[in-house]
Amino acid sequence: MAGNIALPLQEFIASLDNTSFPKILQVCSGVYFQGSIYEISGSEVCFSTGDLIKVIGIELQSVSCEDVTNNEKFELPITHTGLFKVVPEQMPYTSVEEMLSLRPVGLDDSLPFTFTSRSKMTFGSLTLGAGKALTVLSIEKHEGKEDMVRCHVKGQTEASAEVCIPLSSRGEFYECESEECYTLKEIMSSLCLRSRRFRFIKTTKCERVLVLSPVYQVQAIMNLRKNVLRFPSSLEVDVVDVTDVCKDANFVTPLSLTEVLSQPDKLFPVVAEILEEPESRSFFKCAWLPGLVKSTNLVLHKKGTTPMVLMSSLKGRKTQQYFLVSQQYGGRFRRRPREFNSVYEVYVASTQTQGLTVSVTRNCEEVEEEGLPGLSIGERLQIVDCTRMELPCENNKGQKQSVEALLCHRLQEPDDEEEEEEEDEEKDKQEEAKEEVLLPLYMQGHFVEVLGENKKYKLSDLGKEFNLPLDVKVVSRDTELETDPLVGFTCLRIEGAMLEPSIQASFPDRPDHCFHLLPQWLSLSVSFTKEALPWPRDQFPKCFTEKINEVTDMFFYEFRKKGNSDEAPPPRPPKRDMASSNLAKKTSKSTKKSSKPKKNKDVSVPTQKLNDLTLNNKKRSPAPLPPESLNDEPPPLAPRKYSAAITTSKAQPNTYVKINQSIKTDHLSDVAADVESDHDYETVDETLAAMVKTAQENVLYY
């Protein structure tokens, strides 16, 4: 910066033309709180002392107008349609040649213009008095002679004459106001006009003398700034032109991984520096993830798309794990039977697997009112179709209901004798043995898939032959991997497949050990460097790319959000009439227990009241008041005889039990007794009292 002159940014930009770019500027003043922050059109620009700005272009946006009398400033758009007149300069010109050379526009374009002389002028026989107005018409040039200016002079009697004045004529000359008018675009397009002062014409502010300055939108780039900066030239910062000193300066442009994918293939492989670490590390649990730190170099080998599958282990005692596996995985898999916890899950699987057969793993009781059939462990069901079934129970309006159900064929296990018969006879018997079963989709149950083959598959073949999700088990490991984390799991579920844009990368100390960077799941900012690749020229190493990356449950949840956003929820059980349902249940219970003796009506009264308390009742009845005869003070206890208690097997009654028994008898006596009953229920009450008495005595003993 030594030897260079600092200029305001607006003044420096105004002195440039489109042929002088690019220009490298250095900020030297105008910084507040370690940085000047300007919000321009919603974008923030910060300049600090010493920052380098590489100006690559300018675009005229508006004109800044400053009133010379009070220094008031305002801006006008470049499309302003008003006209302006040049205000004559107050300083005198010392010669005619100086006056003509300082015209605001080209001499030919500015003609004619008028000036006056403070002193008397004599040209041959013609003498002009002081203050006489002369209008320049043209410039006459003759070889070997001095250039002359042809001027028009008006006399006192409106007589006019023309006179030729030498360019070298000296005196005190003043410019007169011209009748020529200019637009803002015309003024800004001329460097000479920019240096003049103007005033409005045909406006109320025509007396104001203005200095007009252009305001440009500056297009520039800075170090570590991703996009081209755009800011007005009116920012109050001072800059120095350091183009000659810093012409070899390297302006680093940060790139996201998505932007790296858009780079041409010829740039790869390349060494890149990490500028910003990953914002979130909640998606991956890989060994290479901790190495992605700021200022670390990466070797970006190539970009492309990688087919992958997402696998998960089964829920159990251990924490559930998730893996992102490349379809280049060399191990072999064998299908595992899927487990289902509802009929709806079986239905979803049947839409993906034709001819699905399941086996019942837990007994299911039959509920006739809800249309639920009875199932036993080991029964095999072949899924046929999804249809509708009519329920026996009615809804609140007394109408029959129909729900979606799964039509299945109940397959019977063949006996040993049937296995010895011919195949045709077996098929006929199996056809006859098929029994249709309707399972409502809302039915809960436990099923396992029945597999009819034990074949080994490659990972790429599983996606082609079967629909996902699919349960598998690794039966032979990938021999190219040092440790195969998929081996040892009893069951793995392939949740889904994806075709991910990826960047093959490695660290410079191990350039042959590569891994995939996934721009959609990893936020990383890098910049391309000019460093040499970590291998001899034209000798690319044989790269080994990791095929298995462990991911977190957050990755799994985000993957499910993207894939199953439109999936319909499982169906709900239908609404039914609670009264009719309860009546049906009571009827069935009464038929099953008809052999038992009927209970006393007195005892059934509180039970009936409890049955009437349902969730449908909005208001609950108040609790009964305690009997008035019950005191808070306990009754006196009689002394206990331990010898009698030991010798006899029957406990002795005490006064406390008798008092409570009398209170209870009085309370129950309020209920009307059934005099027509053939049963003696006093025996039941005495037995109950004896049990209470025995329990209380035992408590007192301990």
XYZ file of C-alpha atoms in Angstrom:
702
model
C 0.000 0.000 0.000
C 3.040 2.290 0.266
C 3.119 4.937 -2.425
C -0.516 4.429 -3.401
C -3.221 7.001 -2.804
C -6.359 5.992 -0.906
C -9.567 7.132 -2.590
C -13.227 6.836 -1.643
C -14.762 3.782 -3.267
C -17.294 5.856 -5.222
C -14.652 8.156 -6.649
C -12.396 5.279 -7.635
C -15.171 3.297 -9.310
C -16.379 6.360 -11.204
C -12.919 6.758 -12.740
C -12.976 3.264 -14.264
C -14.247 2.138 -17.632
C -15.229 -1.305 -18.880
C -11.795 -1.937 -20.392
C -9.890 -1.628 -17.115
C -11.242 -4.733 -15.358
C -10.413 -6.726 -13.360
C -9.115 -4.457 -10.609
C -7.891 -5.638 -7.202
C -8.619 -3.218 -4.372
C -7.591 -3.279 -0.729
C -9.764 -1.790 2.002
C -7.799 0.660 4.133
C -10.425 2.583 6.131
C -14.106 2.859 6.874
C -14.257 -0.124 9.251
C -16.425 -0.104 12.381
C -16.308 -2.794 15.099
C -13.801 -4.841 13.091
C -16.005 -4.774 10.036
C -18.344 -2.628 7.990
C -21.611 -4.480 7.581
C -24.015 -3.332 4.913
C -27.318 -4.949 4.123
C -27.970 -4.409 0.442
C -31.067 -5.922 -1.181
C -31.310 -8.520 1.540
C -27.644 -9.627 1.335
C -24.992 -8.792 3.880
C -21.565 -7.542 2.824
C -18.784 -7.130 5.366
C -15.480 -5.393 4.623
C -12.615 -5.334 7.109
C -9.306 -3.518 6.999
C -6.921 -5.318 4.668
C -9.592 -7.222 2.727
C -8.884 -7.741 -0.953
C -11.715 -7.114 -3.396
C -11.430 -8.184 -7.004
C -13.749 -5.974 -9.080
C -14.857 -7.779 -12.226
C -17.545 -5.396 -13.492
C -19.765 -2.403 -12.795
C -23.300 -1.493 -13.804
C -24.825 1.992 -13.585
C -27.771 1.945 -11.192
C -28.569 5.528 -10.141
C -27.181 9.082 -9.856
C -26.266 10.779 -6.597
C -27.174 14.482 -6.497
C -25.515 16.856 -4.017
C -26.693 20.421 -3.468
C -23.560 22.620 -3.316
C -25.261 25.220 -1.113
C -26.251 22.967 1.823
C -24.538 19.632 0.983
C -27.898 17.845 0.851
C -27.748 14.547 -1.012
C -30.399 12.491 -2.770
C -30.484 9.882 -5.513
C -32.290 9.750 -8.832
C -32.793 6.609 -10.926
C -30.892 6.467 -14.163
C -34.242 6.337 -15.947
C -35.202 9.795 -14.668
C -36.757 11.755 -17.570
C -35.995 15.287 -16.321
C -33.605 17.591 -18.177
C -30.637 19.535 -16.834
C -28.677 22.596 -17.891
C -24.982 23.180 -17.371
C -24.263 25.889 -14.810
C -21.473 28.182 -16.093
C -18.231 28.119 -14.200
C -17.442 31.150 -12.071
C -13.715 30.946 -12.736
C -12.460 32.945 -15.761
C -10.532 31.431 -18.659
C -7.238 33.105 -19.556
C -7.388 32.329 -23.289
C -9.857 31.373 -25.957
C -7.976 28.111 -26.543
C -8.290 27.095 -22.860
C -11.996 27.847 -22.886
C -12.601 25.691 -25.949
C -10.500 22.770 -24.701
C -12.486 22.516 -21.479
C -15.865 22.161 -23.072
C -18.002 19.510 -21.298
C -18.559 17.652 -24.564
C -16.747 17.466 -27.835
C -16.194 20.845 -29.410
C -18.220 20.042 -32.482
C -21.122 18.779 -30.311
C -21.063 21.777 -27.985
C -21.301 24.399 -30.742
C -22.632 26.960 -30.687
C -21.877 28.341 -27.238
C -21.538 31.897 -25.914
C -18.901 33.684 -23.828
C -18.040 37.220 -22.794
C -14.843 39.195 -22.171
C -14.258 41.489 -19.202
C -11.942 43.741 -21.222
C -12.192 45.548 -24.548
C -11.060 43.501 -27.547
C -9.734 44.858 -30.851
C -9.506 42.697 -33.959
C -8.171 44.714 -36.912
C -10.571 47.538 -37.543
C -13.203 45.976 -35.249
C -13.301 46.840 -31.581
C -15.561 44.970 -29.164
C -16.490 46.510 -25.827
C -16.273 44.771 -22.471
C -19.124 42.400 -21.676
C -20.019 41.877 -25.304
C -21.474 38.415 -25.930
C -19.744 36.314 -28.559
C -21.279 33.109 -29.935
C -18.795 30.588 -31.293
C -19.986 29.194 -34.619
C -17.039 27.158 -35.892
C -13.297 26.649 -35.841
C -11.394 27.576 -38.980
C -8.069 25.910 -39.600
C -5.635 26.986 -42.325
C -2.286 25.437 -43.139
C 0.594 27.655 -42.190
C -1.706 30.045 -40.382
C -3.040 30.341 -36.897
C -6.401 28.678 -36.151
C -9.261 31.125 -35.897
C -12.646 31.039 -34.142
C -15.597 32.378 -36.141
C -17.957 34.172 -33.753
C -21.290 35.936 -34.164
C -21.745 39.364 -32.572
C -25.003 41.234 -32.035
C -25.023 45.038 -32.216
C -27.070 47.570 -30.302
C -29.606 48.018 -33.107
C -30.020 44.249 -33.472
C -27.474 44.369 -36.259
C -25.237 41.305 -36.350
C -21.791 40.630 -37.669
C -19.281 37.814 -37.779
C -15.722 38.154 -36.584
C -12.736 35.783 -36.530
C -10.768 35.655 -33.285
C -7.377 33.922 -32.983
C -7.258 30.957 -30.591
C -4.260 32.507 -28.891
C -6.212 35.602 -27.878
C -5.713 36.239 -24.172
C -7.905 38.005 -21.698
C -10.464 37.324 -19.000
C -13.229 35.262 -20.561
C -16.411 33.942 -18.893
C -18.743 31.256 -20.146
C -22.403 32.141 -20.596
C -25.257 29.746 -19.757
C -26.054 27.527 -22.670
C -29.520 26.614 -23.853
C -28.426 23.013 -24.376
C -30.273 20.423 -22.148
C -29.089 16.966 -21.123
C -30.610 13.797 -19.629
C -28.981 11.850 -16.810
C -27.828 9.134 -19.205
C -26.140 11.711 -21.437
C -24.435 13.355 -18.503
C -23.173 10.044 -17.068
C -21.840 8.882 -20.429
C -19.390 11.805 -20.689
C -16.429 12.275 -18.385
C -16.377 16.015 -19.175
C -20.045 16.483 -18.325
C -19.636 14.632 -15.020
C -17.148 17.291 -13.913
C -19.669 20.119 -14.456
C -22.472 21.437 -12.297
C -26.119 21.352 -13.357
C -29.518 22.630 -12.446
C -33.043 21.424 -13.141
C -35.131 23.103 -15.777
C -38.896 23.568 -15.683
C -39.125 22.590 -12.004
C -39.607 24.411 -8.723
C -36.052 23.509 -7.741
C -34.440 24.925 -10.855
C -32.255 27.307 -8.841
C -30.473 24.531 -6.987
C -26.942 23.907 -8.221
C -26.169 20.201 -8.206
C -23.089 18.030 -8.513
C -24.020 14.713 -10.164
C -22.097 11.520 -9.407
C -22.797 8.038 -10.788
C -23.697 5.189 -8.400
C -22.652 1.790 -9.777
C -23.501 -1.708 -8.715
C -20.082 -3.257 -8.245
C -19.610 -6.921 -9.101
C -16.681 -8.412 -7.219
C -15.307 -11.593 -5.717
C -13.560 -12.048 -2.391
C -11.562 -14.737 -0.735
C -13.726 -17.484 0.848
C -16.908 -15.974 -0.576
C -19.010 -18.427 -2.532
C -21.007 -16.108 -4.783
C -20.226 -12.954 -6.719
C -20.716 -9.969 -4.409
C -22.915 -7.104 -5.546
C -22.800 -3.816 -3.644
C -23.204 -0.103 -4.494
C -20.195 2.080 -5.087
C -21.559 4.593 -2.566
C -20.291 2.574 0.405
C -18.265 4.835 2.680
C -14.972 2.964 2.528
C -11.578 4.028 1.229
C -9.659 1.713 -1.073
C -6.257 1.453 -2.686
C -5.529 0.013 -6.124
C -3.153 -2.973 -5.595
C -3.699 -4.661 -8.952
C -0.017 -4.625 -9.908
C 1.139 -5.934 -6.534
C -1.497 -8.665 -6.054
C -2.126 -9.755 -9.627
C -1.210 -13.364 -8.716
C -3.460 -13.478 -5.634
C -5.611 -16.594 -5.410
C -9.224 -15.985 -4.461
C -10.545 -19.194 -2.883
C -14.134 -20.116 -3.795
C -15.895 -22.451 -1.326
C -17.968 -25.251 -2.827
C -20.592 -27.436 -1.216
C -20.659 -31.135 -2.060
C -23.686 -30.509 -4.280
C -21.706 -27.884 -6.188
C -18.789 -30.302 -6.485
C -21.130 -32.673 -8.317
C -21.770 -29.968 -10.927
C -18.062 -29.520 -11.713
C -16.775 -30.947 -15.023
C -15.293 -34.440 -14.971
C -11.956 -33.232 -16.297
C -11.192 -31.562 -12.937
C -11.040 -34.941 -11.168
C -9.073 -36.282 -9.404
C -8.209 -33.172 -7.392
C -6.967 -32.258 -3.930
C -9.523 -30.241 -1.958
C -9.275 -28.502 1.390
C -12.090 -28.672 3.945
C -13.238 -25.140 4.747
C -16.226 -25.968 6.947
C -16.765 -29.148 8.914
C -20.029 -31.087 8.628
C -22.810 -29.190 10.372
C -24.480 -32.345 11.606
C -22.852 -35.670 12.457
C -26.115 -37.344 13.446
C -26.482 -39.425 10.265
C -23.259 -41.461 10.101
C -21.221 -43.610 12.499
C -18.311 -44.285 10.118
C -14.600 -44.578 10.893
C -13.725 -41.824 8.394
C -16.185 -39.260 9.769
C -13.933 -37.912 12.596
C -11.272 -37.120 9.985
C -13.454 -34.506 8.271
C -12.109 -31.483 10.168
C -11.317 -27.956 9.051
C -8.093 -27.376 7.043
C -7.747 -31.100 6.287
C -7.096 -32.123 2.686
C -9.155 -34.678 0.794
C -8.498 -36.416 -2.509
C -11.656 -36.328 -4.599
C -11.267 -39.171 -7.110
C -14.510 -39.002 -9.099
C -18.201 -38.291 -8.883
C -21.201 -40.363 -9.914
C -24.163 -42.307 -8.579
C -23.935 -45.353 -6.316
C -26.724 -47.956 -5.838
C -27.169 -48.725 -2.141
C -29.553 -50.478 0.229
C -30.455 -49.614 3.812
C -30.384 -52.547 6.272
C -31.448 -52.782 9.888
C -30.985 -55.404 12.564
C -33.931 -56.813 14.478
C -35.058 -55.272 17.753
C -33.839 -57.243 20.720
C -31.670 -56.998 23.766
C -28.951 -55.204 21.838
C -29.336 -51.739 20.365
C -30.784 -51.798 16.872
C -28.180 -51.021 14.190
C -28.519 -49.626 10.674
C -26.173 -50.057 7.704
C -25.888 -48.409 4.305
C -24.555 -51.141 2.029
C -23.326 -50.747 -1.527
C -24.756 -53.214 -4.013
C -21.149 -54.146 -4.843
C -21.091 -56.103 -1.576
C -19.699 -59.559 -2.333
C -21.329 -61.619 0.420
C -24.198 -64.070 -0.052
C -27.607 -63.911 1.597
C -30.383 -66.332 2.355
C -33.962 -65.248 2.847
C -35.402 -65.296 6.345
C -39.117 -65.657 7.132
C -40.759 -62.384 8.016
C -42.725 -61.967 11.214
C -46.040 -60.098 11.333
C -47.894 -58.738 14.356
C -51.214 -57.938 12.669
C -53.330 -58.976 9.724
C -52.696 -55.591 8.138
C -48.954 -56.298 8.027
C -49.720 -59.615 6.340
C -51.894 -57.766 3.823
C -49.119 -55.279 3.016
C -46.667 -58.136 2.525
C -49.158 -59.999 0.296
C -49.330 -57.013 -2.060
C -45.590 -57.342 -2.545
C -45.288 -61.142 -2.532
C -47.649 -63.186 -4.684
C -48.935 -66.408 -3.125
C -47.819 -65.497 0.399
C -48.278 -68.253 2.973
C -47.997 -67.656 6.710
C -48.085 -69.796 9.811
C -49.821 -68.843 13.082
C -47.380 -68.487 15.991
C -49.839 -67.596 18.765
C -53.382 -68.732 19.509
C -56.215 -66.295 18.805
C -59.595 -66.682 20.488
C -62.721 -66.385 18.421
C -64.816 -63.236 18.966
C -67.983 -63.706 16.997
C -69.359 -60.199 17.590
C -66.269 -58.590 16.006
C -65.871 -61.158 13.244
C -62.549 -62.455 14.572
C -62.003 -66.157 13.785
C -60.191 -68.534 16.073
C -56.610 -69.472 15.102
C -54.293 -72.081 16.564
C -50.524 -72.315 16.644
C -49.140 -74.042 13.583
C -52.059 -73.386 11.270
C -50.969 -72.383 7.780
C -52.876 -69.712 5.872
C -52.467 -68.985 2.185
C -53.343 -65.386 1.305
C -55.802 -65.187 -1.592
C -57.233 -61.685 -1.870
C -58.458 -58.629 -0.007
C -62.269 -58.428 0.135
C -65.045 -57.198 2.417
C -66.943 -59.037 5.107
C -70.141 -58.290 7.044
C -69.933 -58.160 10.831
C -72.558 -59.834 13.047
C -72.766 -56.817 15.366
C -74.602 -53.628 14.491
C -73.512 -50.023 14.877
C -75.241 -47.378 17.019
C -77.841 -46.815 14.297
C -78.735 -50.480 14.134
C -77.161 -50.992 10.710
C -74.978 -53.876 9.576
C -71.326 -53.046 9.001
C -68.870 -54.303 6.426
C -65.094 -54.059 6.805
C -62.056 -54.932 4.725
C -60.802 -58.434 5.344
C -58.135 -60.784 4.063
C -59.450 -63.899 2.341
C -57.224 -66.877 3.216
C -57.207 -70.600 2.635
C -56.536 -72.638 5.745
C -54.118 -75.393 4.722
C -54.098 -78.702 6.606
C -50.853 -80.484 7.341
C -50.705 -83.797 5.405
C -50.377 -87.051 7.369
C -47.586 -89.569 6.864
C -49.882 -91.872 4.918
C -50.813 -89.072 2.500
C -47.136 -88.328 1.820
C -46.680 -91.860 0.528
C -49.469 -91.553 -2.028
C -49.107 -90.184 -5.495
C -48.718 -86.473 -6.158
C -51.995 -86.161 -8.041
C -53.958 -87.600 -5.162
C -52.157 -85.264 -2.748
C -53.118 -82.256 -4.820
C -56.747 -83.326 -4.950
C -56.881 -83.854 -1.209
C -55.221 -80.500 -0.543
C -57.743 -78.751 -2.750
C -60.569 -80.418 -0.862
C -58.921 -79.592 2.472
C -58.781 -75.843 1.803
C -61.050 -73.875 4.093
C -61.805 -70.207 3.525
C -61.064 -67.876 6.433
C -61.792 -64.148 6.576
C -59.400 -62.105 8.718
C -60.388 -58.436 9.328
C -57.486 -56.108 8.592
C -57.697 -54.575 12.070
C -57.243 -57.978 13.717
C -54.182 -58.421 15.896
C -52.248 -61.655 15.528
C -48.816 -63.236 15.291
C -47.714 -64.864 12.053
C -44.502 -65.974 10.384
C -43.842 -66.324 6.671
C -43.526 -69.821 5.223
C -40.630 -70.092 2.771
C -40.429 -72.814 0.185
C -36.801 -72.447 -0.891
C -33.301 -72.214 0.633
C -31.338 -70.496 -2.143
C -28.359 -68.136 -1.767
C -28.534 -64.708 -3.381
C -26.291 -61.783 -4.187
C -27.375 -58.419 -2.846
C -28.017 -57.097 -6.343
C -30.184 -60.151 -7.183
C -32.384 -59.734 -4.116
C -33.522 -56.318 -5.283
C -34.393 -57.671 -8.721
C -36.329 -60.791 -7.651
C -38.117 -59.642 -4.491
C -39.938 -56.604 -3.222
C -38.677 -54.696 -0.216
C -38.634 -54.784 2.765
C -37.081 -58.247 2.918
C -35.579 -60.254 5.798
C -32.254 -61.938 5.041
C -29.217 -63.474 6.729
C -25.577 -63.392 5.631
C -24.434 -66.968 5.017
C -21.048 -66.140 3.426
C -19.022 -62.994 4.122
C -17.406 -60.615 1.661
C -13.816 -61.844 1.396
C -12.532 -58.421 0.288
C -13.452 -56.860 3.638
C -11.094 -57.097 6.612
C -14.069 -57.298 8.957
C -17.611 -57.815 7.749
C -20.009 -56.202 10.261
C -23.041 -57.935 8.704
C -21.845 -61.396 9.725
C -23.238 -62.564 13.050
C -26.713 -61.097 12.816
C -29.408 -63.730 12.947
C -31.617 -61.578 10.734
C -31.232 -58.352 8.758
C -34.067 -56.448 7.147
C -33.473 -54.691 3.820
C -35.569 -51.552 4.378
C -35.188 -50.052 0.912
C -32.923 -49.284 -2.028
C -31.613 -45.938 -3.227
C -29.519 -44.503 -6.042
C -27.396 -41.859 -4.326
C -25.242 -39.154 -5.973
C -21.829 -39.659 -4.413
C -18.220 -38.459 -4.483
C -15.461 -41.020 -4.101
C -12.900 -39.554 -1.695
C -9.896 -40.546 0.406
C -7.351 -39.005 2.740
C -3.915 -38.127 1.269
C -2.077 -40.476 3.648
C -4.185 -43.436 2.384
C -5.174 -42.502 -1.157
C -6.112 -46.081 -2.093
C -8.632 -46.487 0.756
C -11.747 -44.670 -0.482
C -15.188 -43.934 0.874
C -18.337 -42.305 -0.474
C -19.421 -38.777 0.423
C -23.188 -38.399 0.001
C -24.112 -34.739 -0.677
C -27.780 -35.291 0.231
C -26.854 -36.538 3.709
C -23.601 -34.711 4.479
C -23.049 -30.943 4.627
C -19.428 -30.110 3.838
C -17.677 -27.084 2.306
C -14.426 -27.548 0.365
C -12.223 -25.629 -2.054
C -10.121 -26.995 -4.885
C -6.377 -26.524 -4.437
C -3.426 -26.698 -6.806
C -1.547 -29.238 -4.702
C -0.132 -32.305 -6.423
C -1.907 -35.633 -6.146
C -0.361 -38.068 -3.616
C 0.786 -40.581 -6.253
C 3.183 -40.507 -9.208
C 1.952 -38.832 -12.349
C -0.207 -41.015 -14.609
C 0.013 -43.902 -12.100
C -3.400 -44.043 -10.521
C -3.573 -46.388 -7.507
C -5.937 -49.330 -7.323
C -8.614 -48.061 -4.977
C -10.604 -50.048 -2.459
C -13.929 -48.415 -1.623
C -15.772 -49.126 1.612
C -18.971 -51.023 0.908
C -20.624 -50.832 4.344
C -21.239 -47.642 6.310
C -23.029 -47.714 9.634
C -25.650 -44.998 10.000
C -27.757 -43.781 12.903
C -31.436 -44.134 13.628
C -31.855 -40.500 12.536
C -30.783 -41.532 9.035
C -33.316 -44.356 9.105
C -36.154 -42.075 10.223
C -35.359 -39.484 7.536
C -35.215 -42.244 4.931
C -38.633 -43.518 6.010
C -40.064 -39.993 5.843
C -38.987 -39.650 2.230
C -40.182 -43.084 1.161
C -43.434 -43.528 3.081
C -44.896 -40.024 3.139
C -48.081 -41.143 1.332
C -48.534 -44.513 3.039
C -52.049 -44.997 4.424
C -52.411 -45.916 8.122
C -53.816 -49.328 9.090
C -57.634 -49.521 9.382
C -59.445 -49.011 12.664
C -61.951 -51.461 14.106
C -65.557 -50.511 13.258
C -67.797 -48.752 15.765
C -70.504 -50.919 17.231
C -73.509 -50.546 19.522
C -72.202 -51.065 23.064
C -75.642 -51.954 24.480
C -76.289 -54.687 21.934
C -72.730 -55.939 22.345
C -73.082 -56.152 26.119
C -76.454 -57.862 25.750
C -74.986 -60.440 23.409
C -72.113 -61.098 25.780
C -74.515 -61.529 28.731
C -76.657 -63.909 26.741
C -73.688 -66.049 25.795
C -72.447 -66.102 29.377
C -75.870 -67.049 30.727
C -76.132 -69.972 28.341
C -72.687 -71.229 29.274
C -73.341 -70.946 33.041
C -76.997 -72.111 33.142
C -76.112 -74.999 35.410
C -74.926 -72.709 38.226
C -77.438 -71.600 40.959
C -78.912 -68.139 40.753
C -77.663 -65.547 43.194
C -79.821 -63.491 45.530
C -81.282 -60.337 44.112
C -79.897 -58.409 47.088
C -76.350 -59.364 46.213
C -76.796 -58.545 42.506
C -77.942 -54.972 43.134
C -74.461 -53.409 43.564
C -73.122 -55.527 40.685
C -75.811 -54.165 38.370
C -74.903 -50.654 39.421
C -71.253 -51.273 38.534
C -72.255 -52.585 35.121
C -74.220 -49.416 34.448
C -71.090 -47.302 35.033
C -69.700 -47.017 31.470
C -67.460 -44.458 29.803
C -70.460 -43.233 27.821
C -71.984 -41.682 30.948
C -70.855 -38.107 31.142
C -71.962 -37.617 34.795
C -71.155 -40.121 37.506
C -73.503 -40.720 40.415
C -72.310 -39.441 43.840
C -70.778 -41.831 46.347
C -73.112 -43.132 49.119
C -72.920 -41.491 52.563
C -71.417 -43.519 55.466
C -73.883 -44.854 58.082
C -74.599 -42.470 60.939
C -74.140 -45.144 63.619
C -70.444 -45.667 62.707
C -68.114 -43.878 65.136
C -64.502 -42.960 64.624
C -63.440 -44.505 67.945
C -62.534 -48.217 67.791
C -64.445 -50.576 70.125
C -62.713 -52.106 73.160
C -60.869 -55.354 72.533
C -61.291 -58.412 74.722
C -58.125 -60.036 76.143
C -56.842 -62.837 73.994
C -56.329 -66.334 75.324
C -53.224 -67.745 73.617
C -53.645 -71.238 75.066
C -57.063 -71.658 73.580
C -55.860 -70.293 70.249
C -53.102 -72.896 70.176
C -55.125 -75.919 71.296
C -58.119 -75.317 69.084
C -58.001 -74.974 65.359
C -60.892 -72.508 65.243
C -60.138 -68.851 66.079
C -62.132 -67.175 68.859
C -64.389 -64.279 67.819
C -63.814 -60.822 69.259
C -66.046 -57.874 69.988
C -64.681 -55.744 67.107
C -65.752 -58.291 64.526
C -69.196 -58.598 66.054
C -69.747 -54.859 66.001
C -68.665 -54.612 62.351
C -70.836 -57.563 61.487
C -73.848 -55.953 63.073
C -73.205 -52.724 61.223
C -72.900 -54.602 57.943
C -76.116 -56.533 58.630
C -77.978 -53.319 59.305
C -76.676 -51.757 56.130
C -77.713 -54.688 53.964
C -81.098 -54.869 55.597
C -82.080 -51.676 53.786
C -82.346 -53.649 50.568
C -85.613 -55.493 50.056
C -85.200 -59.245 50.316
C -86.578 -61.738 47.868
C -89.109 -63.628 49.975
C -89.930 -66.006 47.156
C -86.386 -67.308 46.856
C -85.862 -71.011 47.619
C -82.250 -70.524 48.697
C -80.952 -69.653 52.122
C -78.360 -66.879 51.626
C -77.752 -66.382 55.358
C -75.251 -69.197 55.223
C -73.234 -67.224 52.648
C -73.219 -64.155 54.905
C -72.097 -66.169 57.930
C -69.302 -67.777 55.975
C -68.131 -64.370 54.759
C -68.221 -62.995 58.296
C -66.184 -65.948 59.556
C -63.534 -65.345 56.901
C -63.265 -61.651 57.816
C -63.069 -62.545 61.493
C -60.246 -65.040 60.930
C -58.242 -62.534 58.847
C -58.556 -59.795 61.466
C -57.464 -62.078 64.253
C -54.434 -63.155 62.294
C -53.495 -59.523 61.778
C -53.766 -58.877 65.503
C -51.647 -61.980 66.217
C -48.761 -60.680 64.077
